[in-house]
Amino acid sequence: MKNTITPEEHARIKRRRWRQTLGLLITVLVLIGFITVLRAGVGLVANLFDDTAQKQEYEDKLEGLVLFDPMPFDGIENIDDLTLREAAVWGCVYSIQETQGGFDNYNTDPETEQLLLPSVEVDAYLAKLLGPGFKLTHRSFDMEDMTVEFDETTQCYKIPITGTVGYYRATVVKLFKRSGKLHVTVGYIPTASADDSIINPSSDTPTKYMDYLFERQSGSWYLTGLTESETKPESAASSAAAQPEPMAESDVQDAILATAGDSAAADSAAASAVQPEAQAEAGADSAVAEAPAAEDAASTAA
C-alpha cells in the first residue's frame, strides 16, 4: 500500500525541520557567547591579580635608592642626606633613560659636554617617591669618585660622563599590606663582580632583599621607611635548612648513658684480655725456674 503525504503534513514536517535548524543555530550561538563571556571573566580575574605593572612602577620609583644601598630608616627625615641626593639625581637620570630612551631632549655643558639635568626634573622624581610636600635644597655634592656640581645660574646639575653608577639594581618581587602600610619587597641584584672590575648586568639573582614601606597620603602611596625583609636569598635559606636541629634534653641524657655503658663494656673486655696474658707470663716464669733444678738433679744422679 502506497503512503501518501498530504500538503498539510508536508508543510508541518517542513516547519518542524526549520524549527530544529533554528534551535540548533541558537544553541551554537548561546554556547559561543557563554565561552566568550567565560574567557572574558577569566581574563578580568587574571588582570585583577596581575600586579606586574604595579611592580614595574615601584621598580622605577626605587631604582635610585637601590643603586646606593641605603641603611634602614624610619621616616624619610632620617635617611642619610648624601644617599638621598645620590638617589634623587641618579634615579632621575635612570628614569629618563628608561622612559625616553636617551637624553636627546636635554642640553649639555659646552665646555665639559656633561649632561645638564634641570632641578625641576629631580623635584618631579622625588615628588612621585616621597610626596609633593617634600622639598630638596639643591646643591653640589661629592661622591666616592666624582663630584656632581649644581649650577645656580642654570639651576641644573652637571652629570659627569660615566659608565655605571651604584652597587645594585632593583627587582620588585612582592607587594603586600601590613598594619596600614604597603610593603614593597625589593631584590638587590649586584651590578658588578666581587672585585668591582667586571660589570655583570646579566645576573638576575638577588643577593639580599629589603622592604620599602609606603604610607597612603591624599590617595597615593609615598615612601616613609626601609627595613630588612622576611624574604631571604636562596643561599641563606638553604644554609639555614641544612643546619641540624638541636637535640632534646632527654635525647642528650640517653646519649650520655649509652656512651658510659659502651665505655664500661670496653674496659671489661680489656681486663678479660689482660688476664690470660698474665697467666701465660706466670707459666713461662715457672718453666724457666724449674729448668735449673732439673739440671742439678741430673748431675747428682750421675
PDB file of N, CA, C and O in Angstrom, residues 8 12 22 64-65 78 84-85 105 118 123 150 181 193-194 207-211 215 229 235 252 260 271-272 280 297:
ATOM      1  N   GLU A   8      -0.748  19.414   3.885  1.00  0.00           N
ATOM      2  CA  GLU A   8      -0.670  19.944   5.247  1.00  0.00           C
ATOM      3  C   GLU A   8       0.424  19.238   6.045  1.00  0.00           C
ATOM      4  O   GLU A   8       1.186  19.856   6.795  1.00  0.00           O
ATOM      5  N   ARG A  12       3.837  20.757   7.657  1.00  0.00           N
ATOM      6  CA  ARG A  12       4.147  20.616   9.070  1.00  0.00           C
ATOM      7  C   ARG A  12       5.555  20.044   9.274  1.00  0.00           C
ATOM      8  O   ARG A  12       6.304  20.486  10.136  1.00  0.00           O
ATOM      9  N   LEU A  22      16.719  26.091  13.424  1.00  0.00           N
ATOM     10  CA  LEU A  22      16.824  27.348  14.157  1.00  0.00           C
ATOM     11  C   LEU A  22      17.252  27.108  15.597  1.00  0.00           C
ATOM     12  O   LEU A  22      18.093  27.840  16.154  1.00  0.00           O
ATOM     13  N   GLY A  64      66.694  54.542  42.037  1.00  0.00           N
ATOM     14  CA  GLY A  64      67.744  55.438  42.510  1.00  0.00           C
ATOM     15  C   GLY A  64      68.242  55.090  43.896  1.00  0.00           C
ATOM     16  O   GLY A  64      69.445  55.111  44.165  1.00  0.00           O
ATOM     17  N   LEU A  65      67.318  54.738  44.807  1.00  0.00           N
ATOM     18  CA  LEU A  65      67.725  54.378  46.165  1.00  0.00           C
ATOM     19  C   LEU A  65      68.464  53.052  46.188  1.00  0.00           C
ATOM     20  O   LEU A  65      69.489  52.907  46.865  1.00  0.00           O
ATOM     21  N   ASN A  78      64.929  60.741  58.348  1.00  0.00           N
ATOM     22  CA  ASN A  78      66.078  60.060  58.948  1.00  0.00           C
ATOM     23  C   ASN A  78      66.992  59.395  57.918  1.00  0.00           C
ATOM     24  O   ASN A  78      67.961  58.729  58.298  1.00  0.00           O
ATOM     25  N   LEU A  84      70.317  60.319  49.861  1.00  0.00           N
ATOM     26  CA  LEU A  84      69.114  60.901  49.268  1.00  0.00           C
ATOM     27  C   LEU A  84      69.462  61.718  48.026  1.00  0.00           C
ATOM     28  O   LEU A  84      68.763  61.640  47.004  1.00  0.00           O
ATOM     29  N   ARG A  85      70.529  62.490  48.077  1.00  0.00           N
ATOM     30  CA  ARG A  85      70.915  63.302  46.921  1.00  0.00           C
ATOM     31  C   ARG A  85      71.379  62.412  45.765  1.00  0.00           C
ATOM     32  O   ARG A  85      71.041  62.660  44.602  1.00  0.00           O
ATOM     33  N   ASN A 105      66.754  65.208  24.292  1.00  0.00           N
ATOM     34  CA  ASN A 105      65.991  66.431  24.570  1.00  0.00           C
ATOM     35  C   ASN A 105      66.632  67.306  25.636  1.00  0.00           C
ATOM     36  O   ASN A 105      66.028  68.309  26.051  1.00  0.00           O
ATOM     37  N   PRO A 118      67.973  69.483  34.701  1.00  0.00           N
ATOM     38  CA  PRO A 118      67.260  70.551  35.415  1.00  0.00           C
ATOM     39  C   PRO A 118      66.798  70.074  36.796  1.00  0.00           C
ATOM     40  O   PRO A 118      66.367  68.934  36.977  1.00  0.00           O
ATOM     41  N   ASP A 123      63.040  67.357  41.214  1.00  0.00           N
ATOM     42  CA  ASP A 123      61.906  67.595  42.106  1.00  0.00           C
ATOM     43  C   ASP A 123      60.707  66.721  41.720  1.00  0.00           C
ATOM     44  O   ASP A 123      60.011  66.184  42.593  1.00  0.00           O
ATOM     45  N   PHE A 150      76.215  71.490  41.026  1.00  0.00           N
ATOM     46  CA  PHE A 150      74.943  72.166  40.777  1.00  0.00           C
ATOM     47  C   PHE A 150      75.213  73.609  40.381  1.00  0.00           C
ATOM     48  O   PHE A 150      75.870  74.359  41.108  1.00  0.00           O
ATOM     49  N   LYS A 181      50.380  49.763  56.110  1.00  0.00           N
ATOM     50  CA  LYS A 181      51.482  50.174  55.245  1.00  0.00           C
ATOM     51  C   LYS A 181      51.630  49.203  54.073  1.00  0.00           C
ATOM     52  O   LYS A 181      51.347  48.009  54.208  1.00  0.00           O
ATOM     53  N   SER A 193      81.061  42.633  39.762  1.00  0.00           N
ATOM     54  CA  SER A 193      81.613  41.442  40.380  1.00  0.00           C
ATOM     55  C   SER A 193      82.219  41.782  41.726  1.00  0.00           C
ATOM     56  O   SER A 193      82.259  42.928  42.138  1.00  0.00           O
ATOM     57  N   ALA A 194      82.741  40.756  42.413  1.00  0.00           N
ATOM     58  CA  ALA A 194      83.281  40.957  43.757  1.00  0.00           C
ATOM     59  C   ALA A 194      84.462  41.919  43.771  1.00  0.00           C
ATOM     60  O   ALA A 194      84.652  42.689  44.705  1.00  0.00           O
ATOM     61  N   THR A 207      71.018  39.117  45.809  1.00  0.00           N
ATOM     62  CA  THR A 207      71.861  38.657  46.904  1.00  0.00           C
ATOM     63  C   THR A 207      71.289  39.047  48.263  1.00  0.00           C
ATOM     64  O   THR A 207      71.762  38.557  49.286  1.00  0.00           O
ATOM     65  N   LYS A 208      70.284  39.923  48.271  1.00  0.00           N
ATOM     66  CA  LYS A 208      69.584  40.250  49.516  1.00  0.00           C
ATOM     67  C   LYS A 208      68.251  40.914  49.168  1.00  0.00           C
ATOM     68  O   LYS A 208      68.010  41.300  48.008  1.00  0.00           O
ATOM     69  N   TYR A 209      67.392  41.026  50.181  1.00  0.00           N
ATOM     70  CA  TYR A 209      66.073  41.620  49.991  1.00  0.00           C
ATOM     71  C   TYR A 209      65.814  42.646  51.090  1.00  0.00           C
ATOM     72  O   TYR A 209      66.216  42.454  52.240  1.00  0.00           O
ATOM     73  N   MET A 210      65.135  43.733  50.718  1.00  0.00           N
ATOM     74  CA  MET A 210      64.741  44.772  51.667  1.00  0.00           C
ATOM     75  C   MET A 210      63.285  45.142  51.398  1.00  0.00           C
ATOM     76  O   MET A 210      62.806  45.056  50.258  1.00  0.00           O
ATOM     77  N   ASP A 211      62.587  45.563  52.460  1.00  0.00           N
ATOM     78  CA  ASP A 211      61.204  46.016  52.334  1.00  0.00           C
ATOM     79  C   ASP A 211      61.153  47.536  52.427  1.00  0.00           C
ATOM     80  O   ASP A 211      61.553  48.113  53.455  1.00  0.00           O
ATOM     81  N   GLU A 215      53.261  54.694  52.892  1.00  0.00           N
ATOM     82  CA  GLU A 215      52.024  55.057  53.574  1.00  0.00           C
ATOM     83  C   GLU A 215      51.157  55.871  52.624  1.00  0.00           C
ATOM     84  O   GLU A 215      51.665  56.638  51.795  1.00  0.00           O
ATOM     85  N   SER A 229      63.916  42.580  55.042  1.00  0.00           N
ATOM     86  CA  SER A 229      62.781  41.797  54.564  1.00  0.00           C
ATOM     87  C   SER A 229      62.782  40.397  55.162  1.00  0.00           C
ATOM     88  O   SER A 229      63.827  39.856  55.538  1.00  0.00           O
ATOM     89  N   SER A 235      70.643  31.102  48.862  1.00  0.00           N
ATOM     90  CA  SER A 235      71.803  30.513  49.518  1.00  0.00           C
ATOM     91  C   SER A 235      71.652  30.540  51.029  1.00  0.00           C
ATOM     92  O   SER A 235      71.929  29.584  51.730  1.00  0.00           O
ATOM     93  N   VAL A 252      69.779  13.915  74.876  1.00  0.00           N
ATOM     94  CA  VAL A 252      71.166  14.130  75.293  1.00  0.00           C
ATOM     95  C   VAL A 252      71.526  13.199  76.447  1.00  0.00           C
ATOM     96  O   VAL A 252      72.598  12.572  76.475  1.00  0.00           O
ATOM     97  N   ALA A 260      78.424   5.989  78.335  1.00  0.00           N
ATOM     98  CA  ALA A 260      79.019   5.449  79.562  1.00  0.00           C
ATOM     99  C   ALA A 260      78.965   3.929  79.567  1.00  0.00           C
ATOM    100  O   ALA A 260      79.918   3.244  79.967  1.00  0.00           O
ATOM    101  N   ALA A 271      90.062  -5.893  80.385  1.00  0.00           N
ATOM    102  CA  ALA A 271      90.560  -6.613  81.559  1.00  0.00           C
ATOM    103  C   ALA A 271      90.567  -8.108  81.328  1.00  0.00           C
ATOM    104  O   ALA A 271      91.487  -8.832  81.725  1.00  0.00           O
ATOM    105  N   SER A 272      89.543  -8.617  80.653  1.00  0.00           N
ATOM    106  CA  SER A 272      89.471 -10.051  80.358  1.00  0.00           C
ATOM    107  C   SER A 272      90.607 -10.463  79.441  1.00  0.00           C
ATOM    108  O   SER A 272      91.156 -11.573  79.542  1.00  0.00           O
ATOM    109  N   ALA A 280      99.726 -16.571  81.170  1.00  0.00           N
ATOM    110  CA  ALA A 280     100.733 -17.137  80.275  1.00  0.00           C
ATOM    111  C   ALA A 280     102.125 -16.706  80.695  1.00  0.00           C
ATOM    112  O   ALA A 280     103.066 -17.500  80.689  1.00  0.00           O
ATOM    113  N   ALA A 297     119.527 -32.030  89.445  1.00  0.00           N
ATOM    114  CA  ALA A 297     119.168 -33.423  89.771  1.00  0.00           C
ATOM    115  C   ALA A 297     119.863 -34.380  88.838  1.00  0.00           C
ATOM    116  O   ALA A 297     120.337 -35.454  89.238  1.00  0.00           O
TER     117      ALA A 297
END
